[in-house]
Each structure stands twice: as structure tokens, then as C-alpha cells.
JSON list of C-alpha atoms in Angstrom, two decimals:
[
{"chain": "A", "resi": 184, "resn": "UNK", "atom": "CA", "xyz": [70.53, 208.45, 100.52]},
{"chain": "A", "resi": 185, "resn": "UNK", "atom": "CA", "xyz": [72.35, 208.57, 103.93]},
{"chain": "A", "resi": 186, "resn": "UNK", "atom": "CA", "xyz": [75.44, 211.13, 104.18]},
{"chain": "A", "resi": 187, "resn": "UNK", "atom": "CA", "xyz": [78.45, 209.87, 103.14]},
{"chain": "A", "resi": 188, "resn": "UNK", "atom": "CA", "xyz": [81.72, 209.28, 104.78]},
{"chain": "A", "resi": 189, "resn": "UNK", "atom": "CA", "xyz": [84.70, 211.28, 104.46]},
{"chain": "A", "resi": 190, "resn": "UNK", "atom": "CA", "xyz": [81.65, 214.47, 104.48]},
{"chain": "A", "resi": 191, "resn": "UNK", "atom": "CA", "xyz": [80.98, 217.19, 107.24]},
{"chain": "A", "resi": 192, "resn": "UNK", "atom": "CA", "xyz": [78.31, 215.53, 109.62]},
{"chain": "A", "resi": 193, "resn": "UNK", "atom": "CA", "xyz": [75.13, 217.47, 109.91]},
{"chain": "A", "resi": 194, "resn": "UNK", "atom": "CA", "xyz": [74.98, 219.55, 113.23]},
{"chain": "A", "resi": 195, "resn": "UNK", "atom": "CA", "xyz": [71.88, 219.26, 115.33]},
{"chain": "A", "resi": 196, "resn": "UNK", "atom": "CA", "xyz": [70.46, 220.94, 118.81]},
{"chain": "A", "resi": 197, "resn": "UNK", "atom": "CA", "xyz": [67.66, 217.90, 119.93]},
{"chain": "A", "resi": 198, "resn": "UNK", "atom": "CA", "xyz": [66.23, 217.49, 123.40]},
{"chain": "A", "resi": 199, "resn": "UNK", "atom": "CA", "xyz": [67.41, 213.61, 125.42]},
{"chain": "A", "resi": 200, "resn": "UNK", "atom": "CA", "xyz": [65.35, 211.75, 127.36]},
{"chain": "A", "resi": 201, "resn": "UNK", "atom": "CA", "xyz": [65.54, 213.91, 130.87]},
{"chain": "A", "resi": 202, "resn": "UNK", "atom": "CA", "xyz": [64.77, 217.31, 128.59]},
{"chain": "A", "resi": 203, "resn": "UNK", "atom": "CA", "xyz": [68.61, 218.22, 128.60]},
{"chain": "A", "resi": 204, "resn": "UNK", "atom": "CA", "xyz": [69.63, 219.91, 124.91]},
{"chain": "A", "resi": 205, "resn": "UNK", "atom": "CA", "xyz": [72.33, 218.03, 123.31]},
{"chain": "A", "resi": 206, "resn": "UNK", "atom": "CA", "xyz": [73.97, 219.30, 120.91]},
{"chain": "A", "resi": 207, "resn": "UNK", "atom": "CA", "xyz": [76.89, 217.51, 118.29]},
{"chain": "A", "resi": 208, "resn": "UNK", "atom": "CA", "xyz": [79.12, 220.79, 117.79]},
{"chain": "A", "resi": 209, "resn": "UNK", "atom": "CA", "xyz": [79.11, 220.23, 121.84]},
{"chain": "A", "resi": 210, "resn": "UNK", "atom": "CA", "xyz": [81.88, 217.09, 121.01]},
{"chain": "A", "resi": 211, "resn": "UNK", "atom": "CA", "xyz": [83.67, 218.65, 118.44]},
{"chain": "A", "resi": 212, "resn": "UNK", "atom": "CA", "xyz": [87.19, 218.64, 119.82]},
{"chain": "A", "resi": 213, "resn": "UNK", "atom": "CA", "xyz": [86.75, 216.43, 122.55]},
{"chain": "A", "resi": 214, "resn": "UNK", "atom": "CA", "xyz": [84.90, 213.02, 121.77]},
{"chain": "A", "resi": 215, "resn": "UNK", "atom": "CA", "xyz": [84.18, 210.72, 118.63]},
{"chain": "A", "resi": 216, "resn": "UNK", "atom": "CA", "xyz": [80.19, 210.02, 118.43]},
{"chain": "A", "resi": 217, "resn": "UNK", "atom": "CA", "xyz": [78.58, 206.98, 117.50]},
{"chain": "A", "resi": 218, "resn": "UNK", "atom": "CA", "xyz": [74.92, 208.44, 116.59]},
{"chain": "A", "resi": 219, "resn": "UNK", "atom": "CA", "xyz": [72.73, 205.63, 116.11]},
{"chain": "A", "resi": 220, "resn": "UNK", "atom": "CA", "xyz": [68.96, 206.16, 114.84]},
{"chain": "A", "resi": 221, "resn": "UNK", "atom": "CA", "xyz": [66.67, 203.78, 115.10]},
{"chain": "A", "resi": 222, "resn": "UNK", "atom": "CA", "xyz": [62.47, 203.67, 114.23]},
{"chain": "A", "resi": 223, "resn": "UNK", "atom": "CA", "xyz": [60.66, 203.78, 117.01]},
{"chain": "A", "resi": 224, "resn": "UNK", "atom": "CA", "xyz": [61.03, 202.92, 121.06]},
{"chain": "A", "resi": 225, "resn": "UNK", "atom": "CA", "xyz": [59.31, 199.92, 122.54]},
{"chain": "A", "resi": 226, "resn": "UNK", "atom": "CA", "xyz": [60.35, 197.58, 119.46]},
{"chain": "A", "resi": 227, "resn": "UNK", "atom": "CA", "xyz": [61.72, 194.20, 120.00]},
{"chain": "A", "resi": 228, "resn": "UNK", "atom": "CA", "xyz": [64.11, 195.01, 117.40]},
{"chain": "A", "resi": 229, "resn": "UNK", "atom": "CA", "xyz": [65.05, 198.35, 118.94]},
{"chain": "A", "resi": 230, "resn": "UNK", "atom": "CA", "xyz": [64.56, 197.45, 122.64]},
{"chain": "A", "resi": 231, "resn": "UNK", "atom": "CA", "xyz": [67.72, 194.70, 121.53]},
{"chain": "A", "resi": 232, "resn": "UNK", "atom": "CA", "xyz": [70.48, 196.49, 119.87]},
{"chain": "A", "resi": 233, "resn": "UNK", "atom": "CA", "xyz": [69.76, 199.51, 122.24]},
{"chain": "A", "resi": 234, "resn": "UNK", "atom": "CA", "xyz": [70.02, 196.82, 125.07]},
{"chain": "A", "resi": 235, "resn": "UNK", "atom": "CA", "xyz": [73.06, 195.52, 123.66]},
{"chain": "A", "resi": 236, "resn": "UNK", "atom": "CA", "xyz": [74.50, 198.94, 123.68]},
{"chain": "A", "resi": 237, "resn": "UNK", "atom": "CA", "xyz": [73.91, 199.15, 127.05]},
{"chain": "A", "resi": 238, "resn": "UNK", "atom": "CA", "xyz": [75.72, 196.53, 127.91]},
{"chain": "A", "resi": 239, "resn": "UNK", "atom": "CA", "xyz": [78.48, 196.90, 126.48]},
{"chain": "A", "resi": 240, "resn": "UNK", "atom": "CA", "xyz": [78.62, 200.34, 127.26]},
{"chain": "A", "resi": 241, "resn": "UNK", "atom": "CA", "xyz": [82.15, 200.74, 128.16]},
{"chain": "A", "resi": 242, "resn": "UNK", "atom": "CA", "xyz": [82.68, 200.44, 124.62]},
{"chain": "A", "resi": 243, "resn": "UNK", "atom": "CA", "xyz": [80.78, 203.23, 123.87]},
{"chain": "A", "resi": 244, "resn": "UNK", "atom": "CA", "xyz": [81.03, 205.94, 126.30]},
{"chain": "A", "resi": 245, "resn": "UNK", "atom": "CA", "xyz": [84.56, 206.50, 127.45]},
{"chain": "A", "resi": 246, "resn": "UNK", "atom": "CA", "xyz": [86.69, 209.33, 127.49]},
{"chain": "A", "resi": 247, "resn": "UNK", "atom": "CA", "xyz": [87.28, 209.71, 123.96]},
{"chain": "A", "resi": 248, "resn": "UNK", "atom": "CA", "xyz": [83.81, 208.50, 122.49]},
{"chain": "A", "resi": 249, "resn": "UNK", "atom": "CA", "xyz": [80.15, 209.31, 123.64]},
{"chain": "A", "resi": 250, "resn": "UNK", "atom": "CA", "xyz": [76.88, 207.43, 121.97]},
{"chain": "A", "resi": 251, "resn": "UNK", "atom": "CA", "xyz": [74.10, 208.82, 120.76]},
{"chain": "A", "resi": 252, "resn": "UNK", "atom": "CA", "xyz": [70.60, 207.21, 119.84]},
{"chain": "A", "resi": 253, "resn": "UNK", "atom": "CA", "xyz": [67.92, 209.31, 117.91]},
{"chain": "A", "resi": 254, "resn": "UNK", "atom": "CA", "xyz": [64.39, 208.14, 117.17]},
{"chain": "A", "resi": 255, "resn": "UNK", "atom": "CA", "xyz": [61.31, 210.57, 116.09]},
{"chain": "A", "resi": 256, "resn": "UNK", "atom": "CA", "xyz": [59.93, 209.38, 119.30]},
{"chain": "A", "resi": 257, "resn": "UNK", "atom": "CA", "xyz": [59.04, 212.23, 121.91]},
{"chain": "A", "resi": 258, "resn": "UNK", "atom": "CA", "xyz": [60.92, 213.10, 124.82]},
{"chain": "A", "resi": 259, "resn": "UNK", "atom": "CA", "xyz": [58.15, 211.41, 126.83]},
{"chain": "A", "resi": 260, "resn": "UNK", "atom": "CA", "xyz": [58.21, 208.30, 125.44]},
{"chain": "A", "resi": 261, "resn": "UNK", "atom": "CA", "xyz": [62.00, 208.07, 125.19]},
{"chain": "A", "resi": 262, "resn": "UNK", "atom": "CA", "xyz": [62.04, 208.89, 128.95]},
{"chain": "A", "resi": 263, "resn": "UNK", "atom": "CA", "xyz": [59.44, 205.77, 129.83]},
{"chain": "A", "resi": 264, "resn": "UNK", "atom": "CA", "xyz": [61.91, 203.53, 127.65]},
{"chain": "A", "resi": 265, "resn": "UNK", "atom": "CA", "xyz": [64.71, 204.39, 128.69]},
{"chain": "A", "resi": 266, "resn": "UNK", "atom": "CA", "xyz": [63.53, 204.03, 132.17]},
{"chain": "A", "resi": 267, "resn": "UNK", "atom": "CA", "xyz": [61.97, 200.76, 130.89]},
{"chain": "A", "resi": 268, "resn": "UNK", "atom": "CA", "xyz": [65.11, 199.29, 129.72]},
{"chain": "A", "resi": 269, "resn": "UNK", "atom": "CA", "xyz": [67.79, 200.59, 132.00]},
{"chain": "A", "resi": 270, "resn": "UNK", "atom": "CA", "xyz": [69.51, 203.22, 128.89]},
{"chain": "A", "resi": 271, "resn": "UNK", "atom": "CA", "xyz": [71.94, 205.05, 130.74]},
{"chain": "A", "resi": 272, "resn": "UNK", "atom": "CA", "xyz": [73.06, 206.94, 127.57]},
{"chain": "A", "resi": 273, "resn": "UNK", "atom": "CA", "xyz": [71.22, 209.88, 125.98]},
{"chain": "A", "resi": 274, "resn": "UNK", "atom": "CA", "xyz": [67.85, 209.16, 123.82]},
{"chain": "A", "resi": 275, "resn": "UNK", "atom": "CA", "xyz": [67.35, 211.94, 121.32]},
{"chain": "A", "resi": 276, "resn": "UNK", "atom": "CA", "xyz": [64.01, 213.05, 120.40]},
{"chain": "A", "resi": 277, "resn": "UNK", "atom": "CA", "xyz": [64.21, 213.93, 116.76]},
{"chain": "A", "resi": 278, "resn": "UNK", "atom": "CA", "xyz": [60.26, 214.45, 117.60]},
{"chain": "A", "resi": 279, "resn": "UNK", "atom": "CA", "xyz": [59.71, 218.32, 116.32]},
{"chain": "A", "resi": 280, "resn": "UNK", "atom": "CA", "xyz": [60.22, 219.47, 113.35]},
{"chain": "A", "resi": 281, "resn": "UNK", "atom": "CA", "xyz": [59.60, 215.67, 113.20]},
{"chain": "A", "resi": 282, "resn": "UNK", "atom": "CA", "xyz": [62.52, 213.58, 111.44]},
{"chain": "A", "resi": 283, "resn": "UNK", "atom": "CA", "xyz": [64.56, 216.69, 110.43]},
{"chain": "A", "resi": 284, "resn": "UNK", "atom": "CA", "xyz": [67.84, 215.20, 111.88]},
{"chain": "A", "resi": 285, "resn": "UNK", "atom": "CA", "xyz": [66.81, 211.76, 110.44]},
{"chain": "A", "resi": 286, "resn": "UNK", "atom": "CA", "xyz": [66.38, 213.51, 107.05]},
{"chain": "A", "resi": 287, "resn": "UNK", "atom": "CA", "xyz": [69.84, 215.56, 107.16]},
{"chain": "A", "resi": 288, "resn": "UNK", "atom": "CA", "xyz": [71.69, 212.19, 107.50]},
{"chain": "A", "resi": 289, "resn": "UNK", "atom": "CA", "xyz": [69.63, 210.45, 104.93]},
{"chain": "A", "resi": 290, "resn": "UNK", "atom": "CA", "xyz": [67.89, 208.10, 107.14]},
{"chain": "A", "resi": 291, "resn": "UNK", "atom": "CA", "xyz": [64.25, 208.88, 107.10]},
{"chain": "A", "resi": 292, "resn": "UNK", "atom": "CA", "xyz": [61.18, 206.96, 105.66]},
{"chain": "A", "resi": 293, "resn": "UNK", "atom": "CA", "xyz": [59.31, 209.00, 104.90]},
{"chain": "A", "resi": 294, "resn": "UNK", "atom": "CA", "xyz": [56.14, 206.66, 104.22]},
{"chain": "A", "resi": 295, "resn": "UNK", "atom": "CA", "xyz": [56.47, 204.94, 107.68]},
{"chain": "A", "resi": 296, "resn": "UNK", "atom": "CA", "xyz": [57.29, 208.48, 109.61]},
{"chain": "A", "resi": 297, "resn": "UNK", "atom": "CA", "xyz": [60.52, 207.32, 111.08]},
{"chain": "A", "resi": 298, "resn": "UNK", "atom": "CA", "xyz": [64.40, 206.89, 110.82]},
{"chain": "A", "resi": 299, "resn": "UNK", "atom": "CA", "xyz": [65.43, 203.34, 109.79]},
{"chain": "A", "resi": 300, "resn": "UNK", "atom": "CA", "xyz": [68.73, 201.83, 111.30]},
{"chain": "A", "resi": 301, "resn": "UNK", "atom": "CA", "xyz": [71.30, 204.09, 110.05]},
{"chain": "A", "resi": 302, "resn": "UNK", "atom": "CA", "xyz": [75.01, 204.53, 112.36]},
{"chain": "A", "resi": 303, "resn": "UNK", "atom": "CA", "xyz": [77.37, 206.97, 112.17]},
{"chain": "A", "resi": 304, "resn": "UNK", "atom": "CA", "xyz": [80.46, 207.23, 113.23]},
{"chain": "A", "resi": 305, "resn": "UNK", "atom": "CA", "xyz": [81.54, 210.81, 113.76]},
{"chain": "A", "resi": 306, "resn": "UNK", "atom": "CA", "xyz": [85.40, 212.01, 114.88]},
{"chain": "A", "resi": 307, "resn": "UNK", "atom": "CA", "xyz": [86.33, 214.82, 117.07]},
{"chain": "A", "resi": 308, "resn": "UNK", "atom": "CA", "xyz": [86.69, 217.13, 114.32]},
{"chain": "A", "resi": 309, "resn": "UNK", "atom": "CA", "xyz": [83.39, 216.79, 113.21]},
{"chain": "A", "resi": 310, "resn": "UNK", "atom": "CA", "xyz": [83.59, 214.48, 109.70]},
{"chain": "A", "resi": 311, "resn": "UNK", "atom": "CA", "xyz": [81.57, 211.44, 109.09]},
{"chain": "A", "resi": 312, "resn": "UNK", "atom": "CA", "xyz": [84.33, 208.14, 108.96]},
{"chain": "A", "resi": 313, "resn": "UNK", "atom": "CA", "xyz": [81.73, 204.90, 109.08]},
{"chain": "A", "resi": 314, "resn": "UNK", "atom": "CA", "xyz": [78.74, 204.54, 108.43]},
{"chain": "A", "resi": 315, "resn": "UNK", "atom": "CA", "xyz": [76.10, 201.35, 108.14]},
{"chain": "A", "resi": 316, "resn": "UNK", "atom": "CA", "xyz": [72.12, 201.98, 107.23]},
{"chain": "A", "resi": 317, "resn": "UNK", "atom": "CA", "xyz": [70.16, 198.95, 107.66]},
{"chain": "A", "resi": 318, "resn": "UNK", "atom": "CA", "xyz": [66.29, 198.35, 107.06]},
{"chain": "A", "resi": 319, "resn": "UNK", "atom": "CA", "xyz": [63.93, 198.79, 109.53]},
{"chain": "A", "resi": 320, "resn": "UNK", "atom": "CA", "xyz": [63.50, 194.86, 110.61]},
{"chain": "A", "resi": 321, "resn": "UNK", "atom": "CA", "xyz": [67.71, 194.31, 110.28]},
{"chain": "A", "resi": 322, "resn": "UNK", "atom": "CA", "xyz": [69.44, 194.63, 113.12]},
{"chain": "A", "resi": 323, "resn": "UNK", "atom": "CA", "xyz": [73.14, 196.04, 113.45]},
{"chain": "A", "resi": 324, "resn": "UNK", "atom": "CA", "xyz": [76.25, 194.38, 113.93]},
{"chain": "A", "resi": 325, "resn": "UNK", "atom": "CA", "xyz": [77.96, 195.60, 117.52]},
{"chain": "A", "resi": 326, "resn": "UNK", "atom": "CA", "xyz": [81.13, 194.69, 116.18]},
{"chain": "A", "resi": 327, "resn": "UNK", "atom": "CA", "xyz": [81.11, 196.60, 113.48]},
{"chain": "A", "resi": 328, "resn": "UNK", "atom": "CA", "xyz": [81.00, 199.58, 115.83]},
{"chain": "A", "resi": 329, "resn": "UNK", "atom": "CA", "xyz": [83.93, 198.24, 117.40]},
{"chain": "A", "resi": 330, "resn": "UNK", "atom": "CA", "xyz": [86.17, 198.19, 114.16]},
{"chain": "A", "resi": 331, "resn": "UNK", "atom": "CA", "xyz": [85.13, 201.44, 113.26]},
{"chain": "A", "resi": 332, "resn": "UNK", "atom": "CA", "xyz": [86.05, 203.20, 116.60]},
{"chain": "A", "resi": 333, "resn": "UNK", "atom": "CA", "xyz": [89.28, 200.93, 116.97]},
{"chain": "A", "resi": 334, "resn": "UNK", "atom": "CA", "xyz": [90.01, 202.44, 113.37]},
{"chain": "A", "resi": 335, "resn": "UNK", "atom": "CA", "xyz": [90.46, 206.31, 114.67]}
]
């Protein structure tokens, strides 16, 4: 069961796509997140709403808000993607211990070894305040992100 709004959201230290650590506590303070997972690179359904994120990315990654998109991919492959498909925002490698991130927000499969479509929204002071989980072959709503930043 994913984490639920109004709670504390799950800190995490993971690796993006160029090998730079990220970590969430890193925003506390200073930016809202929108931490999208999502199963596994090189997916028509992932390659879209990641595209779609990207461009509308102004949306996303401003001043007050920066996004965030895990998968239990590895570093490498994220890198090759996100090269692939122009992602100028971080790609997190929840690779090793594999899905643990995915698992502290409630949004890992276990039987297929990967996160389905789960979005957070996370405020500067570190709480959970939207949240959608989809299954793995449902794609999500871009507007919906919208509302829920607009809403803070």
C-alpha cells in the first residue's frame, strides 16, 4: 500500500543518471518534489509520460519545485535513456538494494521486480500532500500534477 498523504515522506540517498547522489532531505526547505516512479526505461508507456514531462518541463522544475523520476533501472541504463529521449531532469536508480525506495513508498511489485506508476507530491517541509499510483500499463494524468502543485 503506497504512503499516504498528510504522512512524513520516506528520505532516500539514490544515484541519477550522470552518477551524481541525490538526495530528498537535500529539498527540504527549499523546493516541493514531484517524485515519479515508473517500471522500467525503454517502455513505450514510460518513454511517453517521461517525454511528456519533458516537455512540459517548466511546469516541473522551477524555482519552487524540482521532479524526480525513480525506476529500479541501473544508472547505466537510465543514462542511455535519458540520453535516448532528451530527459533533462534527474533519473534515479533505485537499482541497489534493488526497489528499497520503491518499497518505502509502497510502490513495488514485487513479482515483476519493479515500481509501478506511483506520484508523489512532496512540500518543502518534507510531508507527502498528493499522491496517484497507477498500474503498470496506465498511464498518468499530467494535469493532475498540475492541480496538485497549483494546490501548495
Amino acid at each position: 500500500m503506497a504512503i499516504e498523504v498528510g504522512s512524513q515522506a520516506p528520505d532516500f540517498v539514490l544515484k541519477d543518471n550522470h552518477g551524481r547522489t541525490v538526495r530528498l532531505a537535500d529539498f527540504r526547505g527549499a523546493k516541493n518534489v514531484l517524485l515519479v516512479f515508473y517500471p522500467f526505461a525503454f517502455t513505450s508507456v514510460c518513454a511517453g509520460e517521461l517525454g511528456e514531462l519533458r516537455d512540459n518541463l517548466d511546469t516541473f522544475v522551477d524555482d519552487d519545485t524540482q521532479l524526480l523520476a525513480v525506476s529500479a533501472d541501473s544508472m547505466h541504463t537510465l543514462r542511455v535513456f535519458g540520453e535516448q529521449e532528451s530527459l533533462e531532469y534527474p533519473l534515479l536508480s533505485d537499482f541497489w538494494p534493488h526497489g528499497e525506495v520503491s518499497r518505502a513508498y509502497g510502490v513495488f511489485d514485487e513479482e515483476k521486480g519493479c515500481a509501478v506508476r506511483g506520484s508523489f507530491v512532496v512540500d518543502k517541509t518534507g510531508v507527502v500532500r498528493w499522491s496517484v499510483v497507477n498500474a503498470l500499463p496506465d498511464a498518468r494524468d499530467l494535469g493532475a500534477y498540475t492541480k496538485a502543485l497549483a494546490a501548495l
